[in-house]
PDB file of C-alpha atoms in Angstrom:
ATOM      1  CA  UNK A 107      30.428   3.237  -9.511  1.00 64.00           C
ATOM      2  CA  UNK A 108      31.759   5.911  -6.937  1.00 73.00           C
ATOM      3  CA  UNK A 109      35.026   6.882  -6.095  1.00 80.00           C
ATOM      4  CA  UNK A 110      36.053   8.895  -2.955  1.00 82.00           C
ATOM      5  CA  UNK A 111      39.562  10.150  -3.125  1.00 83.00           C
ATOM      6  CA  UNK A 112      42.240  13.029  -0.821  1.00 82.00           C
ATOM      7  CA  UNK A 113      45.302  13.986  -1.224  1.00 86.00           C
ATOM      8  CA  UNK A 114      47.950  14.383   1.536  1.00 89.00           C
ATOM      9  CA  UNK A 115      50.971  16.710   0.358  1.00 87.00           C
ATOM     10  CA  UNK A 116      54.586  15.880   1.862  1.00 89.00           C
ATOM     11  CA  UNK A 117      53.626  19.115   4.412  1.00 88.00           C
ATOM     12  CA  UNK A 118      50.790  17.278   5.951  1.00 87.00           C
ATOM     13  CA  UNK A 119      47.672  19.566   3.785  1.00 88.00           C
ATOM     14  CA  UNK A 120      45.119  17.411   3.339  1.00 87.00           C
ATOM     15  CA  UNK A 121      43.030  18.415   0.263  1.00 85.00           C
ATOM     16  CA  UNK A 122      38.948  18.147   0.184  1.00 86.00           C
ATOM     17  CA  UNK A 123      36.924  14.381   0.274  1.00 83.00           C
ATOM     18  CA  UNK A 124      36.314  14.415  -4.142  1.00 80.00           C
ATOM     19  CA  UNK A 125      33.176  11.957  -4.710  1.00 77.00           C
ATOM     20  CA  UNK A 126      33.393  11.026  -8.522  1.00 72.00           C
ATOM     21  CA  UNK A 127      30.591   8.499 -10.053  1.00 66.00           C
ATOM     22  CA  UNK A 128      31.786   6.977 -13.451  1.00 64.00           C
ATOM     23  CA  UNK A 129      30.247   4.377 -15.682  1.00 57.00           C
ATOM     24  CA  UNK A 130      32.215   1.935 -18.238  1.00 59.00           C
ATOM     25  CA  UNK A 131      30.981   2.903 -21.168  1.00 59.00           C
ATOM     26  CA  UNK A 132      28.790  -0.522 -22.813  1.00 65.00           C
ATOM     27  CA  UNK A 133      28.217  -2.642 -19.572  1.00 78.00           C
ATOM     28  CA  UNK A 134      24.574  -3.053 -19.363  1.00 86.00           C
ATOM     29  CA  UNK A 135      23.490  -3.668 -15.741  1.00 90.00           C
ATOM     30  CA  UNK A 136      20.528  -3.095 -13.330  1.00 93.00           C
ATOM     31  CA  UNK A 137      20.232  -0.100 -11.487  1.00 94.00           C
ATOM     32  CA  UNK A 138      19.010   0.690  -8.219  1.00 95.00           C
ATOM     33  CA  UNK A 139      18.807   4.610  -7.191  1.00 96.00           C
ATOM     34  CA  UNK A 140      19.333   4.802  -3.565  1.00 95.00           C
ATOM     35  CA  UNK A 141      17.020   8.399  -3.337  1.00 96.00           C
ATOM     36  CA  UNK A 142      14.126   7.777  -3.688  1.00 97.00           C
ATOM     37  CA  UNK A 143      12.938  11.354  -5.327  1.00 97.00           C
ATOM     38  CA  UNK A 144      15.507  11.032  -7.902  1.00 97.00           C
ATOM     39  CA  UNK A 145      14.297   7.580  -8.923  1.00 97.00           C
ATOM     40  CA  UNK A 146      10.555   9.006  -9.175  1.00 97.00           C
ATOM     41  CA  UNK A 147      12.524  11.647 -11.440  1.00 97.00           C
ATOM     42  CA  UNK A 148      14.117   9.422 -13.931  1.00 98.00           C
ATOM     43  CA  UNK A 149      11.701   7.309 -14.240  1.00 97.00           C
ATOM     44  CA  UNK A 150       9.008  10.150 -15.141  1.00 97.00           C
ATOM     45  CA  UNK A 151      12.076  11.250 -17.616  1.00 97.00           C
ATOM     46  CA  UNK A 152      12.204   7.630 -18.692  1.00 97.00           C
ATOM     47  CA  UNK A 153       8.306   7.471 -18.841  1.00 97.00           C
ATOM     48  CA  UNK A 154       8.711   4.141 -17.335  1.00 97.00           C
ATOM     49  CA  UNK A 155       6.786   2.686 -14.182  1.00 97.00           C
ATOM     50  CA  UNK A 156       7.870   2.252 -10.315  1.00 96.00           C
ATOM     51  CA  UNK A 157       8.171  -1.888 -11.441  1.00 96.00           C
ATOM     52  CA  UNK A 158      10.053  -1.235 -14.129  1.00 97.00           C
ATOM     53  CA  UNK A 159      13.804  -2.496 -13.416  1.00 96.00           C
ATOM     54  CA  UNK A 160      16.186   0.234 -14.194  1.00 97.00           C
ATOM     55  CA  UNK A 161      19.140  -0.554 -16.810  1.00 95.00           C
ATOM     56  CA  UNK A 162      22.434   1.610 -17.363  1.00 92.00           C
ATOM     57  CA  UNK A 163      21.734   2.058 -21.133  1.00 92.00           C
ATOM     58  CA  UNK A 164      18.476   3.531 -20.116  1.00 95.00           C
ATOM     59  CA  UNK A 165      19.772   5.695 -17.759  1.00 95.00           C
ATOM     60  CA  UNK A 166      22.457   6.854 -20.889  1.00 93.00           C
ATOM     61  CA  UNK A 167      19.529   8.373 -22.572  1.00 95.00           C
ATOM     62  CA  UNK A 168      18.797  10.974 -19.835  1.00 97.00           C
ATOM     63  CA  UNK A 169      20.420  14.412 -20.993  1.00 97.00           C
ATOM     64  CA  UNK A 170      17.889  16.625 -18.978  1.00 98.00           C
ATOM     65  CA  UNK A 171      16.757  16.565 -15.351  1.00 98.00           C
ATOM     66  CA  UNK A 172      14.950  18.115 -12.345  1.00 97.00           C
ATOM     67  CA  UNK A 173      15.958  17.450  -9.336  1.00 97.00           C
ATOM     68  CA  UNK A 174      12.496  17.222  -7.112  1.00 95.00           C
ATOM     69  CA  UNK A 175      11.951  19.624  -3.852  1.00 95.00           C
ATOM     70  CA  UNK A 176      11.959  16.405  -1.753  1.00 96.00           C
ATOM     71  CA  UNK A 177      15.755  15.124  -2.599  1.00 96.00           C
ATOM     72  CA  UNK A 178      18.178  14.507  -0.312  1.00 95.00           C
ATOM     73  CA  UNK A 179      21.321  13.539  -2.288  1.00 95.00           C
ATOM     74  CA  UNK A 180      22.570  14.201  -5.744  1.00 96.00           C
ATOM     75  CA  UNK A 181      24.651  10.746  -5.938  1.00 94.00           C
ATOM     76  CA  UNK A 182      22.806   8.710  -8.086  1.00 96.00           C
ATOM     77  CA  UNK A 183      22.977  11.556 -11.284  1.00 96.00           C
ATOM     78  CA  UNK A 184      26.742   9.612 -11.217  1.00 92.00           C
ATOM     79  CA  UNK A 185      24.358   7.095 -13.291  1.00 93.00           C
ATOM     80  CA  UNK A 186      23.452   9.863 -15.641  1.00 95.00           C
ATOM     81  CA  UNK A 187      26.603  10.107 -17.705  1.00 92.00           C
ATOM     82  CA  UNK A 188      25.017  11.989 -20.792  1.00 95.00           C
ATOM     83  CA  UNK A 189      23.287  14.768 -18.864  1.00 97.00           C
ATOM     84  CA  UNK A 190      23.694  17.822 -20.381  1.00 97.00           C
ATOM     85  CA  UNK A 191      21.063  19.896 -18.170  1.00 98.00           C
ATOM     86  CA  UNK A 192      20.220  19.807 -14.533  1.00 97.00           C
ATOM     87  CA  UNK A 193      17.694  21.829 -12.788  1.00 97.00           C
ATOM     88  CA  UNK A 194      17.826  22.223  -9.110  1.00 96.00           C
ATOM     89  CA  UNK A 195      14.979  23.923  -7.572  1.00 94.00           C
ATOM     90  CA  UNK A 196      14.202  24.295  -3.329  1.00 94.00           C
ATOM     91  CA  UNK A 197      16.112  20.877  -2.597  1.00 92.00           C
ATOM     92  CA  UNK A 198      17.276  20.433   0.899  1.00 90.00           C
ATOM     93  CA  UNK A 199      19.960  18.408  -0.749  1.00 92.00           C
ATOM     94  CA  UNK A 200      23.216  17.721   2.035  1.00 89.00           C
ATOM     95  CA  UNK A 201      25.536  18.933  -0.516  1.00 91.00           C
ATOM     96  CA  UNK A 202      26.083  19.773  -4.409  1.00 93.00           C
ATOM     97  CA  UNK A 203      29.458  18.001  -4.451  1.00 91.00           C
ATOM     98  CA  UNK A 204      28.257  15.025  -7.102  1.00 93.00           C
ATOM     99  CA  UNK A 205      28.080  17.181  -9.696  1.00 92.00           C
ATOM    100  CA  UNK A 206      31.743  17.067 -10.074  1.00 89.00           C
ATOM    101  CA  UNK A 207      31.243  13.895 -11.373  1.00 88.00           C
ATOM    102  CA  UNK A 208      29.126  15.083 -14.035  1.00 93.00           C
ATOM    103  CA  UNK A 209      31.339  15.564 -17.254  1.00 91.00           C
ATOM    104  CA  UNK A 210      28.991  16.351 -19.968  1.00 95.00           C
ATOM    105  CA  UNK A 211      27.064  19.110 -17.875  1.00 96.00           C
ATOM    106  CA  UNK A 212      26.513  22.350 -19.877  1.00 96.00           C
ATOM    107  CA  UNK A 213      23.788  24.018 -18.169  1.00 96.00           C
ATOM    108  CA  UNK A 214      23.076  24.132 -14.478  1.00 95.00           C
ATOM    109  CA  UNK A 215      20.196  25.822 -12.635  1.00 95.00           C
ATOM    110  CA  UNK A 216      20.055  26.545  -9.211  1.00 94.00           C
ATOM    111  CA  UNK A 217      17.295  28.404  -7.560  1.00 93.00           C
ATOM    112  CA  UNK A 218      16.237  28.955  -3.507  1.00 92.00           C
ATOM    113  CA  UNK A 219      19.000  26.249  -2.803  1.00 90.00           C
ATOM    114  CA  UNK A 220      22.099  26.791  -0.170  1.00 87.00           C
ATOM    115  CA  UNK A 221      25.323  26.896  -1.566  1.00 87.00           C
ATOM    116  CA  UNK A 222      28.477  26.372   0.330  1.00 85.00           C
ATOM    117  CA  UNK A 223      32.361  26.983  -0.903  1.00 82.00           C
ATOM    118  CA  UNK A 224      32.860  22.863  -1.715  1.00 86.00           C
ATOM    119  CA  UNK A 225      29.564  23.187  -3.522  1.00 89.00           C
ATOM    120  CA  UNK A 226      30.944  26.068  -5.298  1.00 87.00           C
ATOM    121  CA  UNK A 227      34.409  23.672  -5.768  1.00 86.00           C
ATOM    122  CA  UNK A 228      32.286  20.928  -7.370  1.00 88.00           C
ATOM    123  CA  UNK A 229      30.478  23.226  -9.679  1.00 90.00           C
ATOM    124  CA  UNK A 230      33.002  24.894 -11.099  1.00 87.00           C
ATOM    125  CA  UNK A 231      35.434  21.543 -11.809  1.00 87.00           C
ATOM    126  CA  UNK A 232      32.502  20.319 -14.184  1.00 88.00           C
ATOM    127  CA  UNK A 233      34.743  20.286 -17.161  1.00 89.00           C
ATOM    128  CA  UNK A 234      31.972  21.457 -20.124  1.00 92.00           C
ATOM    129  CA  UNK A 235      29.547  23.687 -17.816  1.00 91.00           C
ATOM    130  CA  UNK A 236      29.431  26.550 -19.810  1.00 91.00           C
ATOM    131  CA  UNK A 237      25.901  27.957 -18.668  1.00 93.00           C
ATOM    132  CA  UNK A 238      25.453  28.295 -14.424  1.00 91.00           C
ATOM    133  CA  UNK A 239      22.260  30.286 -13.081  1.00 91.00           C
ATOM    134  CA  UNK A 240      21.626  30.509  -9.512  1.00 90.00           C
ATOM    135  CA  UNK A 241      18.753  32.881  -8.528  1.00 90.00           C
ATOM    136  CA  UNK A 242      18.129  33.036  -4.339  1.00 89.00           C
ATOM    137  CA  UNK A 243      20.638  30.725  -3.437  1.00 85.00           C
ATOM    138  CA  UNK A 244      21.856  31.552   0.225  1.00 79.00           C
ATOM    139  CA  UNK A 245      25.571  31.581   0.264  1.00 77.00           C
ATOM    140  CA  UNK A 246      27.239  30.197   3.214  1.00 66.00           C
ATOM    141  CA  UNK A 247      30.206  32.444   4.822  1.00 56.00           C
ATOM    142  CA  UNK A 248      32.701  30.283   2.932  1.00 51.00           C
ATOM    143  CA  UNK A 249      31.145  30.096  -0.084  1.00 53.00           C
ATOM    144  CA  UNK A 250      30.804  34.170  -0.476  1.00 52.00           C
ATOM    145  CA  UNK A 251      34.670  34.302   1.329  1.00 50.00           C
ATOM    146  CA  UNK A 252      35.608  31.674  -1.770  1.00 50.00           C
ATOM    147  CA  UNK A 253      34.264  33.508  -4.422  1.00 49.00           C
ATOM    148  CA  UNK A 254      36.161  37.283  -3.590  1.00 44.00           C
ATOM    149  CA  UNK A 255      38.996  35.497  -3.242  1.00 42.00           C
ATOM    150  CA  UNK A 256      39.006  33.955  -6.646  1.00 46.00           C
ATOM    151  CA  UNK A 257      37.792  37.743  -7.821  1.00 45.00           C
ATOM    152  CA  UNK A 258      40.995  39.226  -6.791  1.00 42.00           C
ATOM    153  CA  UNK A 259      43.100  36.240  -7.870  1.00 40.00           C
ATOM    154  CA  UNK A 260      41.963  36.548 -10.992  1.00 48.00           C
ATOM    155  CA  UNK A 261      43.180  40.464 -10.646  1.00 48.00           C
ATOM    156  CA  UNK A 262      46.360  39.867  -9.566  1.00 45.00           C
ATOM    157  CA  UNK A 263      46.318  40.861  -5.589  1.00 41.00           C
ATOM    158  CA  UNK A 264      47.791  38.698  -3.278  1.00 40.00           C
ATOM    159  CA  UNK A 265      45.865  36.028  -1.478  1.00 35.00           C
ATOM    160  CA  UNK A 266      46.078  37.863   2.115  1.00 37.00           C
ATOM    161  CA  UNK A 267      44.897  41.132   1.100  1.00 36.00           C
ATOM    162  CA  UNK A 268      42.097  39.037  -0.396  1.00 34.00           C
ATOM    163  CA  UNK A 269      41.008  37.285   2.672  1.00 35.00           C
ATOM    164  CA  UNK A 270      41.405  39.939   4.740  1.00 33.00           C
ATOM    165  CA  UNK A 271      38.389  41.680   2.453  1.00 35.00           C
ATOM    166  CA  UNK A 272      36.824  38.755   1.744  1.00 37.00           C
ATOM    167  CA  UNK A 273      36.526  38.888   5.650  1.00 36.00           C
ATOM    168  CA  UNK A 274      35.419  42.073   6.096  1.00 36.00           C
ATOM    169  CA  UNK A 275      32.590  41.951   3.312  1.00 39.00           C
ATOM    170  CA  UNK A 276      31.266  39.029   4.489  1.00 42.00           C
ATOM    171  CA  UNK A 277      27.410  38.927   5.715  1.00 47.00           C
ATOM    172  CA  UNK A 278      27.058  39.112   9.633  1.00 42.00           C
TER     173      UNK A 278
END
């Protein structure tokens, strides 16, 4: 199941769209993956045929995955509850926001993927990713403006002088 939630404050902010998947925990139902590279992926992790009907206590067993070149959305790993490792390699995915939603995440690879700040939002809010590689990811503006100015919050500078370098770093 997927949950989309915002947040308006009593100033008017409105806060990023969060997607969050969860499962209840012992209901055994069918599932149907709605990308179709990320079904061929379980079910080669599964070791289980394209006629095989897909059950949510299967899907529990998954704690490692690649995500294949060809997929287009990371929404159905929401059905992976358990996975510990996740491998994304030259996806054209729309966005890395999903794996939010993935609590018991402890690795992450990314490699030759575009990243952009949300992505970078959802990545860090997985609660047990301890481990994140990302080798020739292309950072969008945001993303790299994002990360300096958690670098010099973490320092102790105010926010403006960070944007303000943030903006002036930034790649043309």
């Amino acid at each position: 199941t997927t949950i989309k939630a915002l947040v308006v404050s009593d100033d008017g902010l409105v806060s990023p769209l969060i997607t969050l998947g969860y499962t209840v925990a012992g209901v055994i139902e069918e599932v149907s993956l709605a990308d179709p590279a990320i079904d061929q992926a379980v079910r080669q992790a599964l070791q289980v045929s394209d006629e095989h009907v897909l059950y949510t206590n299967e899907l529990w067993t998954i704690t490692s995955l690649t995500v294949p070149k060809t997929a287009k959305s990371l929404s159905d790993l929401s059905y992976l509850p358990f996975l510990t490792r996740l491998t994304i390699q030259e996806a054209e995915l729309e966005t890395l926001t999903p794996l939010s939603s993935l609590s018991a995440l402890e690795e992450l690879v990314i490699t030759d993927c575009a990243v952009t700040g949300t992505d970078l939002q959802s990545i860090a809010s997985a609660p047990k990713l301890t481990k994140l590689t990302m080798t020739n990811c292309r950072l969008s503006r945001a993303a790299v403006c994002l990360r300096w100015v958690k670098k010099e919050r973490k320092s102790g500078s105010q926010r403006k002088d960070s944007i303000t370098r943030a903006a002036a770093s930034r790649p043309s």
